[in-house]
Tab-separated table of C-alpha atoms in Angstrom:
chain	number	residue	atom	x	y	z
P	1	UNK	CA	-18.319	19.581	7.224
P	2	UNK	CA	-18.316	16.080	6.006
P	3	UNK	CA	-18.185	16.873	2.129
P	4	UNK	CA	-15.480	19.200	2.844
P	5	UNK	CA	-13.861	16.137	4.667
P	6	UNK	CA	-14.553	14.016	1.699
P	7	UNK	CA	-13.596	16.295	-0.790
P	8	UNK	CA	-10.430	16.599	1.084
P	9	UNK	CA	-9.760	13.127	1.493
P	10	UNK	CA	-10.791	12.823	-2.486
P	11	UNK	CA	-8.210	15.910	-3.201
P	12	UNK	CA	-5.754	14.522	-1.629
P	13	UNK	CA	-5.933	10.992	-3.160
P	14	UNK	CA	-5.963	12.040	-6.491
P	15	UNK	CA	-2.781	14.719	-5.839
P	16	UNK	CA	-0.593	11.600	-4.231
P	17	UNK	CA	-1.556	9.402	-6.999
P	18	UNK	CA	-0.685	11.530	-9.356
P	19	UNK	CA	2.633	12.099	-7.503
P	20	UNK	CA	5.373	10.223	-9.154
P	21	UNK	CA	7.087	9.479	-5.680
P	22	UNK	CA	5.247	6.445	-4.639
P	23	UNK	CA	6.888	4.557	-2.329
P	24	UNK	CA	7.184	0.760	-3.025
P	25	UNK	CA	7.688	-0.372	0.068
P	26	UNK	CA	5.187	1.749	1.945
P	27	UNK	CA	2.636	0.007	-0.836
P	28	UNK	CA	4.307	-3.187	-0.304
P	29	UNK	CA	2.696	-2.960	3.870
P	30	UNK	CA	-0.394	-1.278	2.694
P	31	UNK	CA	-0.799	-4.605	0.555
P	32	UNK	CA	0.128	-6.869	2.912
P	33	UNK	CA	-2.779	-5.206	5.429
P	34	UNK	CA	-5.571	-5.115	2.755
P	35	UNK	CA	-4.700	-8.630	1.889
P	36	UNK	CA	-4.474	-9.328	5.344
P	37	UNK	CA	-7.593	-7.245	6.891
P	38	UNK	CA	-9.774	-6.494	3.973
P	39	UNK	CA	-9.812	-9.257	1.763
P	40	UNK	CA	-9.886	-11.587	4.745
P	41	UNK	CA	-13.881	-9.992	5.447
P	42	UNK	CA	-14.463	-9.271	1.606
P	43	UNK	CA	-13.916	-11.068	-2.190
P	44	UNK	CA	-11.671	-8.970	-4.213
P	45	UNK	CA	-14.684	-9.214	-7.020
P	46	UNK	CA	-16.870	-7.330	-4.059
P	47	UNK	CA	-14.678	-4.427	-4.891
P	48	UNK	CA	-15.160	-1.287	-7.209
P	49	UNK	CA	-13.103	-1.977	-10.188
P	50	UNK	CA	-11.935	1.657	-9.494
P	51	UNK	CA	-11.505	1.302	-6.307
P	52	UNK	CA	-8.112	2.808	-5.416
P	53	UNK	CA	-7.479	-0.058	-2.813
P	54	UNK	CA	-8.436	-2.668	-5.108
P	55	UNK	CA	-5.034	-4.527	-5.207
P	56	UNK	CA	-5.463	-5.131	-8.856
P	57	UNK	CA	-5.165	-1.347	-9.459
P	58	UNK	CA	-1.802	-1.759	-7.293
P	59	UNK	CA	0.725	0.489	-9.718
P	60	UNK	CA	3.568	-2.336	-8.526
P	61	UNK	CA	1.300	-5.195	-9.000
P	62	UNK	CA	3.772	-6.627	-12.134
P	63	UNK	CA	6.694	-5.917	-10.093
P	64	UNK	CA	5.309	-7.596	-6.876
P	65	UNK	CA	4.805	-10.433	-9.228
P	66	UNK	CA	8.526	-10.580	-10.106
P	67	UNK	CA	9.452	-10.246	-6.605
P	68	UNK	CA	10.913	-13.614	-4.960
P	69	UNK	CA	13.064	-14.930	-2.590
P	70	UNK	CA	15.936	-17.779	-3.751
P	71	UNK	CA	16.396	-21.135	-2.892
P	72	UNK	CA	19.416	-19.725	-2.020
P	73	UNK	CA	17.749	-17.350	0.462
P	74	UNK	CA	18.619	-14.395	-1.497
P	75	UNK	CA	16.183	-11.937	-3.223
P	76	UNK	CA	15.624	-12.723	-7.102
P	77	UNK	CA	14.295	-10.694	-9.869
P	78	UNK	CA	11.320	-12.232	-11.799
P	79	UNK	CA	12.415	-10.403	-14.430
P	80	UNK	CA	16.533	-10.765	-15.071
P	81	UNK	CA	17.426	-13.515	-12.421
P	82	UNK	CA	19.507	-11.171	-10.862
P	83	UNK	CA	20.277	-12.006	-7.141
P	84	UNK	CA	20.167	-9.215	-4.581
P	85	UNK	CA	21.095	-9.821	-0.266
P	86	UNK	CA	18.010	-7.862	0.919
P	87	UNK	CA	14.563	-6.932	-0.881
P	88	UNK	CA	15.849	-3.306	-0.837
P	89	UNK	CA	18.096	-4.071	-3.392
P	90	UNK	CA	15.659	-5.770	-5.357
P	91	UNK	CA	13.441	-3.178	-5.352
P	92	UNK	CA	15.811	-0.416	-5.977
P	93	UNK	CA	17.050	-2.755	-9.094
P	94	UNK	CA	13.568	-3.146	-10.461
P	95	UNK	CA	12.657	0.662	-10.233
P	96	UNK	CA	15.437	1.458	-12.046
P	97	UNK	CA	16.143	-1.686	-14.728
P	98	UNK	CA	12.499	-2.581	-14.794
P	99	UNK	CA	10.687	0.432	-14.627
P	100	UNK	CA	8.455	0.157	-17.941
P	101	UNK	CA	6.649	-2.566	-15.650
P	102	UNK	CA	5.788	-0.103	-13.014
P	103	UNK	CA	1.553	0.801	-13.773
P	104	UNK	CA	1.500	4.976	-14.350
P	105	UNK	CA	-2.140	5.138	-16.016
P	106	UNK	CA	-5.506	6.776	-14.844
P	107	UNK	CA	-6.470	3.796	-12.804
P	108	UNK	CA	-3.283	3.004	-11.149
P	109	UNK	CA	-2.965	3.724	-7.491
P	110	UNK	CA	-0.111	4.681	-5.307
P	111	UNK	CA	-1.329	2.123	-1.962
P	112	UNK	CA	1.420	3.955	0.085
P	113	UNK	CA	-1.075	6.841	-0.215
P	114	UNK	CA	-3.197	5.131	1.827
P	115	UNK	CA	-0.604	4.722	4.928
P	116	UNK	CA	-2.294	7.244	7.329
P	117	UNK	CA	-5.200	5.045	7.012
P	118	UNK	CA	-3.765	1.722	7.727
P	119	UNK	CA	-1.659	3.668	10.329
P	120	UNK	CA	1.836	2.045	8.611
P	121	UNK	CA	4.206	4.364	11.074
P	122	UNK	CA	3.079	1.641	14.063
P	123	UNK	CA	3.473	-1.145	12.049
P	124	UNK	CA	7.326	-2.880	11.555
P	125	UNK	CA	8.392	-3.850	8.036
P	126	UNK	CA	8.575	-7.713	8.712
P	127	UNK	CA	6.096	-9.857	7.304
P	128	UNK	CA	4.594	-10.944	10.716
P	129	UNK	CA	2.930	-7.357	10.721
P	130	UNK	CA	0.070	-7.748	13.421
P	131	UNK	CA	2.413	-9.350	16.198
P	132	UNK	CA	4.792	-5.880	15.670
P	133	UNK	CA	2.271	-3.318	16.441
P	134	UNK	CA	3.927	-1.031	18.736
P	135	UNK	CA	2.092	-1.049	21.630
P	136	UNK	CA	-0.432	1.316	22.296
P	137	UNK	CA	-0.177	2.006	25.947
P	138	UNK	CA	2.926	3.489	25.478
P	139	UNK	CA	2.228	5.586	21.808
P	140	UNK	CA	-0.405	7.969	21.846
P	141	UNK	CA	-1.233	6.866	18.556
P	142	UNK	CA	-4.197	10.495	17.266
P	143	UNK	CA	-5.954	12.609	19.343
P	144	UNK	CA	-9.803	12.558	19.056
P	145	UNK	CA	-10.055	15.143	16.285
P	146	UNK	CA	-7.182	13.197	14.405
P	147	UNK	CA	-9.382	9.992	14.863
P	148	UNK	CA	-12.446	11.621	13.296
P	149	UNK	CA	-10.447	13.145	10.592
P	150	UNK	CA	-9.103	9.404	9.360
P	151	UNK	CA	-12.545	7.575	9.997
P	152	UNK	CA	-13.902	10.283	7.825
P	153	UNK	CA	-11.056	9.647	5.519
P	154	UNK	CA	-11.752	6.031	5.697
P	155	UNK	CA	-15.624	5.918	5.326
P	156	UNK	CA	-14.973	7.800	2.174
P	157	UNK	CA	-12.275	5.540	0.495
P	158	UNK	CA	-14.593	2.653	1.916
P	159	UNK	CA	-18.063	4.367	0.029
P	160	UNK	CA	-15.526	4.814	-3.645
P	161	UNK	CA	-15.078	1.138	-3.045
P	162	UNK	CA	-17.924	-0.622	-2.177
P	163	UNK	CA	-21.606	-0.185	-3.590
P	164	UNK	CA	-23.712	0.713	-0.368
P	165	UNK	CA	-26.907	-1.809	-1.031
């Protein structure tokens, strides 16, 4: 049962990734939450250099780079200077004038992907992201087989990334 889970979990990693519908602001949280959960317990070098949550293999990473906010207070492109009200703009702009920076090679990963495992559906888009966790006493957030399924899930994409000594 727990290779099947794995090579699941593995099956359906490399299908998403492969996907060209990756969602940059869905990979934008699951950033924010590695940066914030992972990389606060373990060095970036620590990880697998094909690791798929190894924010270097990020497929956005150059456009996150170009991503700013204004002195003005408005969103700016790192790329054109363009000025955008909201960071939906800005990333609409860059996916579609900028999109030769977006990362589409065999190591590239789609982080959105990964939102069943970071549980991104409970978590608000704001950059404060731990204080606007719904709360849990009043979402039932998995049943008990839905919990096994994702710490499977997770002990897997934890194993590609880390070497077990």
């Amino acid at each position: 049962v727990k290779d099947l889970i794995v090579l699941t979990t593995i099956n359906i990693i490399i299908n998403k990734s492969k996907s060209s519908d990756c969602s940059l602001d869905l990979s934008r949280r699951v950033l924010q939450l590695i940066n914030q959960d992972v990389l606060s317990i373990v060095s970036i070098d620590s990880m697998s250099s094909n690791c798929q949550l190894n924010p270097n293999n990020n497929k956005y990473i150059d456009i996150e780079k170009h991503h700013h906010i204004s002195n003005s207070g408005d969103w700016q492109c790192g790329y054109c200077n363009k000025l955008f009200r909201s960071s939906k703009y800005l990333d609409r702009h860059m996916l579609n004038k900028h999109k030769e920076f977006v990362i589409n090679n065999s190591t590239a990963s789609c982080l959105a992907d990964y939102c069943p495992l970071f549980m991104c559906d409970l978590i608000s888009k704001d950059n404060n992201i731990r204080s606007n966790i719904k709360s849990f006493d009043k979402v039932k957030v998995c049943d008990e087989s839905d919990f096994i399924h994702r710490q499977s899930q997770c002990k897997a994409v934890i194993d590609s990334c880390f070497d077990s000594s």
